[in-house]
JSON list of C-alpha atoms in Angstrom, two decimals:
[
{"chain": "A", "resi": 1, "resn": "MET", "atom": "CA", "xyz": [12.62, 11.38, -0.36]},
{"chain": "A", "resi": 2, "resn": "LYS", "atom": "CA", "xyz": [9.69, 9.25, 0.77]},
{"chain": "A", "resi": 3, "resn": "SER", "atom": "CA", "xyz": [9.30, 5.88, -0.88]},
{"chain": "A", "resi": 4, "resn": "PHE", "atom": "CA", "xyz": [6.09, 3.85, -1.09]},
{"chain": "A", "resi": 5, "resn": "GLU", "atom": "CA", "xyz": [5.29, 0.26, -2.04]},
{"chain": "A", "resi": 6, "resn": "VAL", "atom": "CA", "xyz": [1.96, 0.20, -3.87]},
{"chain": "A", "resi": 7, "resn": "VAL", "atom": "CA", "xyz": [-0.23, -2.17, -5.86]},
{"chain": "A", "resi": 8, "resn": "ALA", "atom": "CA", "xyz": [-2.36, -1.53, -8.93]},
{"chain": "A", "resi": 9, "resn": "GLY", "atom": "CA", "xyz": [-5.20, -3.53, -10.43]},
{"chain": "A", "resi": 10, "resn": "ILE", "atom": "CA", "xyz": [-5.55, -3.91, -14.17]},
{"chain": "A", "resi": 11, "resn": "ILE", "atom": "CA", "xyz": [-9.27, -4.66, -13.95]},
{"chain": "A", "resi": 12, "resn": "VAL", "atom": "CA", "xyz": [-10.57, -6.41, -17.07]},
{"chain": "A", "resi": 13, "resn": "CYS", "atom": "CA", "xyz": [-14.26, -6.94, -17.82]},
{"chain": "A", "resi": 14, "resn": "ASN", "atom": "CA", "xyz": [-15.60, -8.08, -21.20]},
{"chain": "A", "resi": 15, "resn": "GLY", "atom": "CA", "xyz": [-12.19, -7.47, -22.78]},
{"chain": "A", "resi": 16, "resn": "ARG", "atom": "CA", "xyz": [-12.02, -3.84, -21.63]},
{"chain": "A", "resi": 17, "resn": "VAL", "atom": "CA", "xyz": [-9.62, -2.33, -19.10]},
{"chain": "A", "resi": 18, "resn": "LEU", "atom": "CA", "xyz": [-10.81, -0.04, -16.30]},
{"chain": "A", "resi": 19, "resn": "CYS", "atom": "CA", "xyz": [-9.00, 3.31, -16.31]},
{"chain": "A", "resi": 20, "resn": "MET", "atom": "CA", "xyz": [-9.64, 5.54, -13.27]},
{"chain": "A", "resi": 21, "resn": "GLN", "atom": "CA", "xyz": [-9.09, 9.30, -13.22]},
{"chain": "A", "resi": 22, "resn": "ARG", "atom": "CA", "xyz": [-7.62, 10.88, -10.11]},
{"chain": "A", "resi": 23, "resn": "GLY", "atom": "CA", "xyz": [-9.17, 13.98, -8.64]},
{"chain": "A", "resi": 24, "resn": "GLU", "atom": "CA", "xyz": [-7.32, 17.19, -7.88]},
{"chain": "A", "resi": 25, "resn": "SER", "atom": "CA", "xyz": [-4.03, 16.64, -6.06]},
{"chain": "A", "resi": 26, "resn": "LYS", "atom": "CA", "xyz": [-1.51, 18.82, -4.28]},
{"chain": "A", "resi": 27, "resn": "TYR", "atom": "CA", "xyz": [0.98, 17.36, -6.75]},
{"chain": "A", "resi": 28, "resn": "GLU", "atom": "CA", "xyz": [0.32, 18.85, -10.20]},
{"chain": "A", "resi": 29, "resn": "TYR", "atom": "CA", "xyz": [2.08, 15.95, -11.94]},
{"chain": "A", "resi": 30, "resn": "VAL", "atom": "CA", "xyz": [-0.57, 13.42, -10.84]},
{"chain": "A", "resi": 31, "resn": "SER", "atom": "CA", "xyz": [-3.59, 15.71, -10.56]},
{"chain": "A", "resi": 32, "resn": "ARG", "atom": "CA", "xyz": [-6.50, 14.60, -12.81]},
{"chain": "A", "resi": 33, "resn": "LYS", "atom": "CA", "xyz": [-4.32, 11.89, -14.42]},
{"chain": "A", "resi": 34, "resn": "PHE", "atom": "CA", "xyz": [-5.60, 8.41, -15.21]},
{"chain": "A", "resi": 35, "resn": "GLU", "atom": "CA", "xyz": [-4.28, 5.45, -13.27]},
{"chain": "A", "resi": 36, "resn": "PHE", "atom": "CA", "xyz": [-4.90, 1.82, -12.46]},
{"chain": "A", "resi": 37, "resn": "PRO", "atom": "CA", "xyz": [-6.72, 1.64, -9.10]},
{"chain": "A", "resi": 38, "resn": "GLY", "atom": "CA", "xyz": [-4.96, 0.38, -6.00]},
{"chain": "A", "resi": 39, "resn": "GLY", "atom": "CA", "xyz": [-3.00, 1.74, -3.08]},
{"chain": "A", "resi": 40, "resn": "LYS", "atom": "CA", "xyz": [-0.32, 1.24, -0.47]},
{"chain": "A", "resi": 41, "resn": "VAL", "atom": "CA", "xyz": [0.82, -2.13, 0.80]},
{"chain": "A", "resi": 42, "resn": "GLU", "atom": "CA", "xyz": [0.59, -2.39, 4.58]},
{"chain": "A", "resi": 43, "resn": "ALA", "atom": "CA", "xyz": [3.23, -4.08, 6.74]},
{"chain": "A", "resi": 44, "resn": "GLY", "atom": "CA", "xyz": [2.89, -7.86, 6.66]},
{"chain": "A", "resi": 45, "resn": "GLU", "atom": "CA", "xyz": [0.58, -7.92, 3.63]},
{"chain": "A", "resi": 46, "resn": "ARG", "atom": "CA", "xyz": [1.26, -9.85, 0.45]},
{"chain": "A", "resi": 47, "resn": "ASN", "atom": "CA", "xyz": [0.85, -7.67, -2.63]},
{"chain": "A", "resi": 48, "resn": "SER", "atom": "CA", "xyz": [-2.21, -9.59, -3.83]},
{"chain": "A", "resi": 49, "resn": "GLU", "atom": "CA", "xyz": [-3.85, -9.22, -0.40]},
{"chain": "A", "resi": 50, "resn": "ALA", "atom": "CA", "xyz": [-3.18, -5.48, -0.39]},
{"chain": "A", "resi": 51, "resn": "LEU", "atom": "CA", "xyz": [-4.76, -5.10, -3.81]},
{"chain": "A", "resi": 52, "resn": "ILE", "atom": "CA", "xyz": [-7.90, -7.05, -2.85]},
{"chain": "A", "resi": 53, "resn": "ARG", "atom": "CA", "xyz": [-8.24, -4.85, 0.27]},
{"chain": "A", "resi": 54, "resn": "GLU", "atom": "CA", "xyz": [-7.59, -1.55, -1.57]},
{"chain": "A", "resi": 55, "resn": "LEU", "atom": "CA", "xyz": [-10.07, -2.30, -4.38]},
{"chain": "A", "resi": 56, "resn": "LYS", "atom": "CA", "xyz": [-12.74, -3.20, -1.82]},
{"chain": "A", "resi": 57, "resn": "GLU", "atom": "CA", "xyz": [-12.07, 0.01, 0.17]},
{"chain": "A", "resi": 58, "resn": "GLU", "atom": "CA", "xyz": [-11.85, 2.37, -2.82]},
{"chain": "A", "resi": 59, "resn": "MET", "atom": "CA", "xyz": [-14.41, 0.86, -5.20]},
{"chain": "A", "resi": 60, "resn": "ASP", "atom": "CA", "xyz": [-16.46, -1.72, -3.30]},
{"chain": "A", "resi": 61, "resn": "ILE", "atom": "CA", "xyz": [-15.42, -4.29, -5.89]},
{"chain": "A", "resi": 62, "resn": "ASP", "atom": "CA", "xyz": [-14.51, -7.88, -5.08]},
{"chain": "A", "resi": 63, "resn": "VAL", "atom": "CA", "xyz": [-11.68, -9.42, -7.06]},
{"chain": "A", "resi": 64, "resn": "GLN", "atom": "CA", "xyz": [-10.15, -12.85, -6.78]},
{"chain": "A", "resi": 65, "resn": "ILE", "atom": "CA", "xyz": [-6.44, -12.66, -7.51]},
{"chain": "A", "resi": 66, "resn": "SER", "atom": "CA", "xyz": [-3.29, -14.42, -6.47]},
{"chain": "A", "resi": 67, "resn": "GLU", "atom": "CA", "xyz": [0.41, -13.86, -6.95]},
{"chain": "A", "resi": 68, "resn": "ASP", "atom": "CA", "xyz": [-0.02, -15.81, -10.23]},
{"chain": "A", "resi": 69, "resn": "ASP", "atom": "CA", "xyz": [-1.95, -12.81, -11.63]},
{"chain": "A", "resi": 70, "resn": "TYR", "atom": "CA", "xyz": [1.13, -10.60, -11.31]},
{"chain": "A", "resi": 71, "resn": "PHE", "atom": "CA", "xyz": [1.78, -8.52, -14.45]},
{"chain": "A", "resi": 72, "resn": "MET", "atom": "CA", "xyz": [4.79, -6.25, -13.83]},
{"chain": "A", "resi": 73, "resn": "THR", "atom": "CA", "xyz": [6.53, -3.90, -11.39]},
{"chain": "A", "resi": 74, "resn": "VAL", "atom": "CA", "xyz": [7.36, -0.26, -12.08]},
{"chain": "A", "resi": 75, "resn": "HIS", "atom": "CA", "xyz": [9.80, 1.88, -10.10]},
{"chain": "A", "resi": 76, "resn": "TYR", "atom": "CA", "xyz": [9.16, 5.58, -10.59]},
{"chain": "A", "resi": 77, "resn": "ASP", "atom": "CA", "xyz": [10.68, 8.68, -9.00]},
{"chain": "A", "resi": 78, "resn": "TYR", "atom": "CA", "xyz": [8.28, 11.61, -8.84]},
{"chain": "A", "resi": 79, "resn": "PRO", "atom": "CA", "xyz": [9.71, 14.99, -7.76]},
{"chain": "A", "resi": 80, "resn": "ASP", "atom": "CA", "xyz": [8.46, 14.60, -4.15]},
{"chain": "A", "resi": 81, "resn": "PHE", "atom": "CA", "xyz": [8.33, 10.82, -3.60]},
{"chain": "A", "resi": 82, "resn": "SER", "atom": "CA", "xyz": [9.11, 7.51, -5.27]},
{"chain": "A", "resi": 83, "resn": "ILE", "atom": "CA", "xyz": [6.99, 4.42, -5.72]},
{"chain": "A", "resi": 84, "resn": "THR", "atom": "CA", "xyz": [7.45, 0.77, -6.45]},
{"chain": "A", "resi": 85, "resn": "MET", "atom": "CA", "xyz": [4.18, -0.31, -8.03]},
{"chain": "A", "resi": 86, "resn": "HIS", "atom": "CA", "xyz": [3.26, -3.99, -8.47]},
{"chain": "A", "resi": 87, "resn": "SER", "atom": "CA", "xyz": [0.46, -4.54, -10.98]},
{"chain": "A", "resi": 88, "resn": "PHE", "atom": "CA", "xyz": [-1.90, -7.49, -11.30]},
{"chain": "A", "resi": 89, "resn": "ILE", "atom": "CA", "xyz": [-4.42, -8.58, -13.93]},
{"chain": "A", "resi": 90, "resn": "CYS", "atom": "CA", "xyz": [-7.85, -8.74, -12.28]},
{"chain": "A", "resi": 91, "resn": "LYS", "atom": "CA", "xyz": [-10.50, -10.33, -14.51]},
{"chain": "A", "resi": 92, "resn": "VAL", "atom": "CA", "xyz": [-14.05, -9.75, -13.31]},
{"chain": "A", "resi": 93, "resn": "ASP", "atom": "CA", "xyz": [-17.40, -10.95, -14.65]},
{"chain": "A", "resi": 94, "resn": "ASP", "atom": "CA", "xyz": [-19.38, -8.09, -13.12]},
{"chain": "A", "resi": 95, "resn": "CYS", "atom": "CA", "xyz": [-18.27, -4.66, -14.37]},
{"chain": "A", "resi": 96, "resn": "ARG", "atom": "CA", "xyz": [-20.12, -2.74, -11.65]},
{"chain": "A", "resi": 97, "resn": "PHE", "atom": "CA", "xyz": [-18.27, -0.82, -8.94]},
{"chain": "A", "resi": 98, "resn": "THR", "atom": "CA", "xyz": [-18.75, 2.25, -6.75]},
{"chain": "A", "resi": 99, "resn": "MET", "atom": "CA", "xyz": [-16.49, 5.21, -7.52]},
{"chain": "A", "resi": 100, "resn": "MET", "atom": "CA", "xyz": [-15.53, 6.56, -4.09]},
{"chain": "A", "resi": 101, "resn": "GLU", "atom": "CA", "xyz": [-12.08, 8.13, -4.52]},
{"chain": "A", "resi": 102, "resn": "HIS", "atom": "CA", "xyz": [-11.74, 8.96, -8.22]},
{"chain": "A", "resi": 103, "resn": "SER", "atom": "CA", "xyz": [-13.35, 11.67, -10.33]},
{"chain": "A", "resi": 104, "resn": "ASP", "atom": "CA", "xyz": [-14.06, 9.69, -13.53]},
{"chain": "A", "resi": 105, "resn": "PHE", "atom": "CA", "xyz": [-13.42, 6.38, -15.29]},
{"chain": "A", "resi": 106, "resn": "ARG", "atom": "CA", "xyz": [-13.31, 4.77, -18.73]},
{"chain": "A", "resi": 107, "resn": "TRP", "atom": "CA", "xyz": [-13.53, 1.15, -19.93]},
{"chain": "A", "resi": 108, "resn": "LEU", "atom": "CA", "xyz": [-11.16, 0.88, -22.91]},
{"chain": "A", "resi": 109, "resn": "GLY", "atom": "CA", "xyz": [-9.70, -1.78, -25.18]},
{"chain": "A", "resi": 110, "resn": "LYS", "atom": "CA", "xyz": [-5.94, -2.22, -24.93]},
{"chain": "A", "resi": 111, "resn": "LYS", "atom": "CA", "xyz": [-5.30, -0.36, -28.21]},
{"chain": "A", "resi": 112, "resn": "GLU", "atom": "CA", "xyz": [-7.24, 2.69, -26.91]},
{"chain": "A", "resi": 113, "resn": "LEU", "atom": "CA", "xyz": [-5.39, 3.07, -23.62]},
{"chain": "A", "resi": 114, "resn": "MET", "atom": "CA", "xyz": [-2.72, 5.51, -24.78]},
{"chain": "A", "resi": 115, "resn": "GLN", "atom": "CA", "xyz": [-5.32, 8.13, -25.73]},
{"chain": "A", "resi": 116, "resn": "LEU", "atom": "CA", "xyz": [-5.69, 9.00, -22.02]},
{"chain": "A", "resi": 117, "resn": "ASP", "atom": "CA", "xyz": [-3.47, 11.29, -19.94]},
{"chain": "A", "resi": 118, "resn": "TRP", "atom": "CA", "xyz": [-1.86, 8.73, -17.60]},
{"chain": "A", "resi": 119, "resn": "ALA", "atom": "CA", "xyz": [0.08, 9.30, -14.39]},
{"chain": "A", "resi": 120, "resn": "PRO", "atom": "CA", "xyz": [3.74, 8.85, -15.35]},
{"chain": "A", "resi": 121, "resn": "ALA", "atom": "CA", "xyz": [4.24, 5.72, -13.23]},
{"chain": "A", "resi": 122, "resn": "ASP", "atom": "CA", "xyz": [1.34, 3.99, -15.00]},
{"chain": "A", "resi": 123, "resn": "VAL", "atom": "CA", "xyz": [2.61, 4.65, -18.54]},
{"chain": "A", "resi": 124, "resn": "PRO", "atom": "CA", "xyz": [5.03, 1.66, -18.60]},
{"chain": "A", "resi": 125, "resn": "ILE", "atom": "CA", "xyz": [2.13, -0.64, -17.66]},
{"chain": "A", "resi": 126, "resn": "VAL", "atom": "CA", "xyz": [-0.04, 0.79, -20.45]},
{"chain": "A", "resi": 127, "resn": "GLU", "atom": "CA", "xyz": [2.79, 0.31, -22.95]},
{"chain": "A", "resi": 128, "resn": "ALA", "atom": "CA", "xyz": [3.37, -3.27, -21.77]},
{"chain": "A", "resi": 129, "resn": "LEU", "atom": "CA", "xyz": [-0.35, -4.04, -22.03]},
{"chain": "A", "resi": 130, "resn": "GLU", "atom": "CA", "xyz": [-0.42, -2.82, -25.64]},
{"chain": "A", "resi": 131, "resn": "ASP", "atom": "CA", "xyz": [2.44, -5.18, -26.50]},
{"chain": "A", "resi": 132, "resn": "SER", "atom": "CA", "xyz": [1.19, -8.05, -24.36]},
{"chain": "A", "resi": 133, "resn": "GLU", "atom": "CA", "xyz": [-0.99, -10.96, -25.36]},
{"chain": "A", "resi": 134, "resn": "VAL", "atom": "CA", "xyz": [-2.55, -10.98, -21.89]},
{"chain": "A", "resi": 135, "resn": "LEU", "atom": "CA", "xyz": [-5.85, -9.53, -23.15]},
{"chain": "A", "resi": 136, "resn": "ASP", "atom": "CA", "xyz": [-5.88, -11.30, -26.49]},
{"chain": "A", "resi": 137, "resn": "GLY", "atom": "CA", "xyz": [-8.82, -13.64, -26.80]},
{"chain": "A", "resi": 138, "resn": "GLU", "atom": "CA", "xyz": [-10.90, -11.57, -24.39]},
{"chain": "A", "resi": 139, "resn": "ARG", "atom": "CA", "xyz": [-14.32, -10.44, -25.57]},
{"chain": "A", "resi": 140, "resn": "VAL", "atom": "CA", "xyz": [-14.39, -6.84, -26.79]}
]
């Protein structure tokens, strides 16, 4: 089974979290599901560098993050591949971005996140965000 190391950005603007919806996929279990944006880590890249690059490529959004913004790692085995996903909190002042690879998006407060149909690997992050104080004190 193929295994991938990936990064995901928990993009926060004005106290809301950016939730991106995938388009159609050859894998039914991730098709049209919501996810945190990001992508694969390339050889020699630090996780934070990979996330900055992926968000720029996929959304034309600039984020300033470091390893200190690390939130959590999820290991998930899908039927056809497995991923190790490292997530980071990315606070931005400008909520604008260009949607180039996803089909839809939502800005939601942390208590609203579970109302979406998330990709299975992202669910543990959503659950941890609900229980976390990381967004407390943010404007909503």
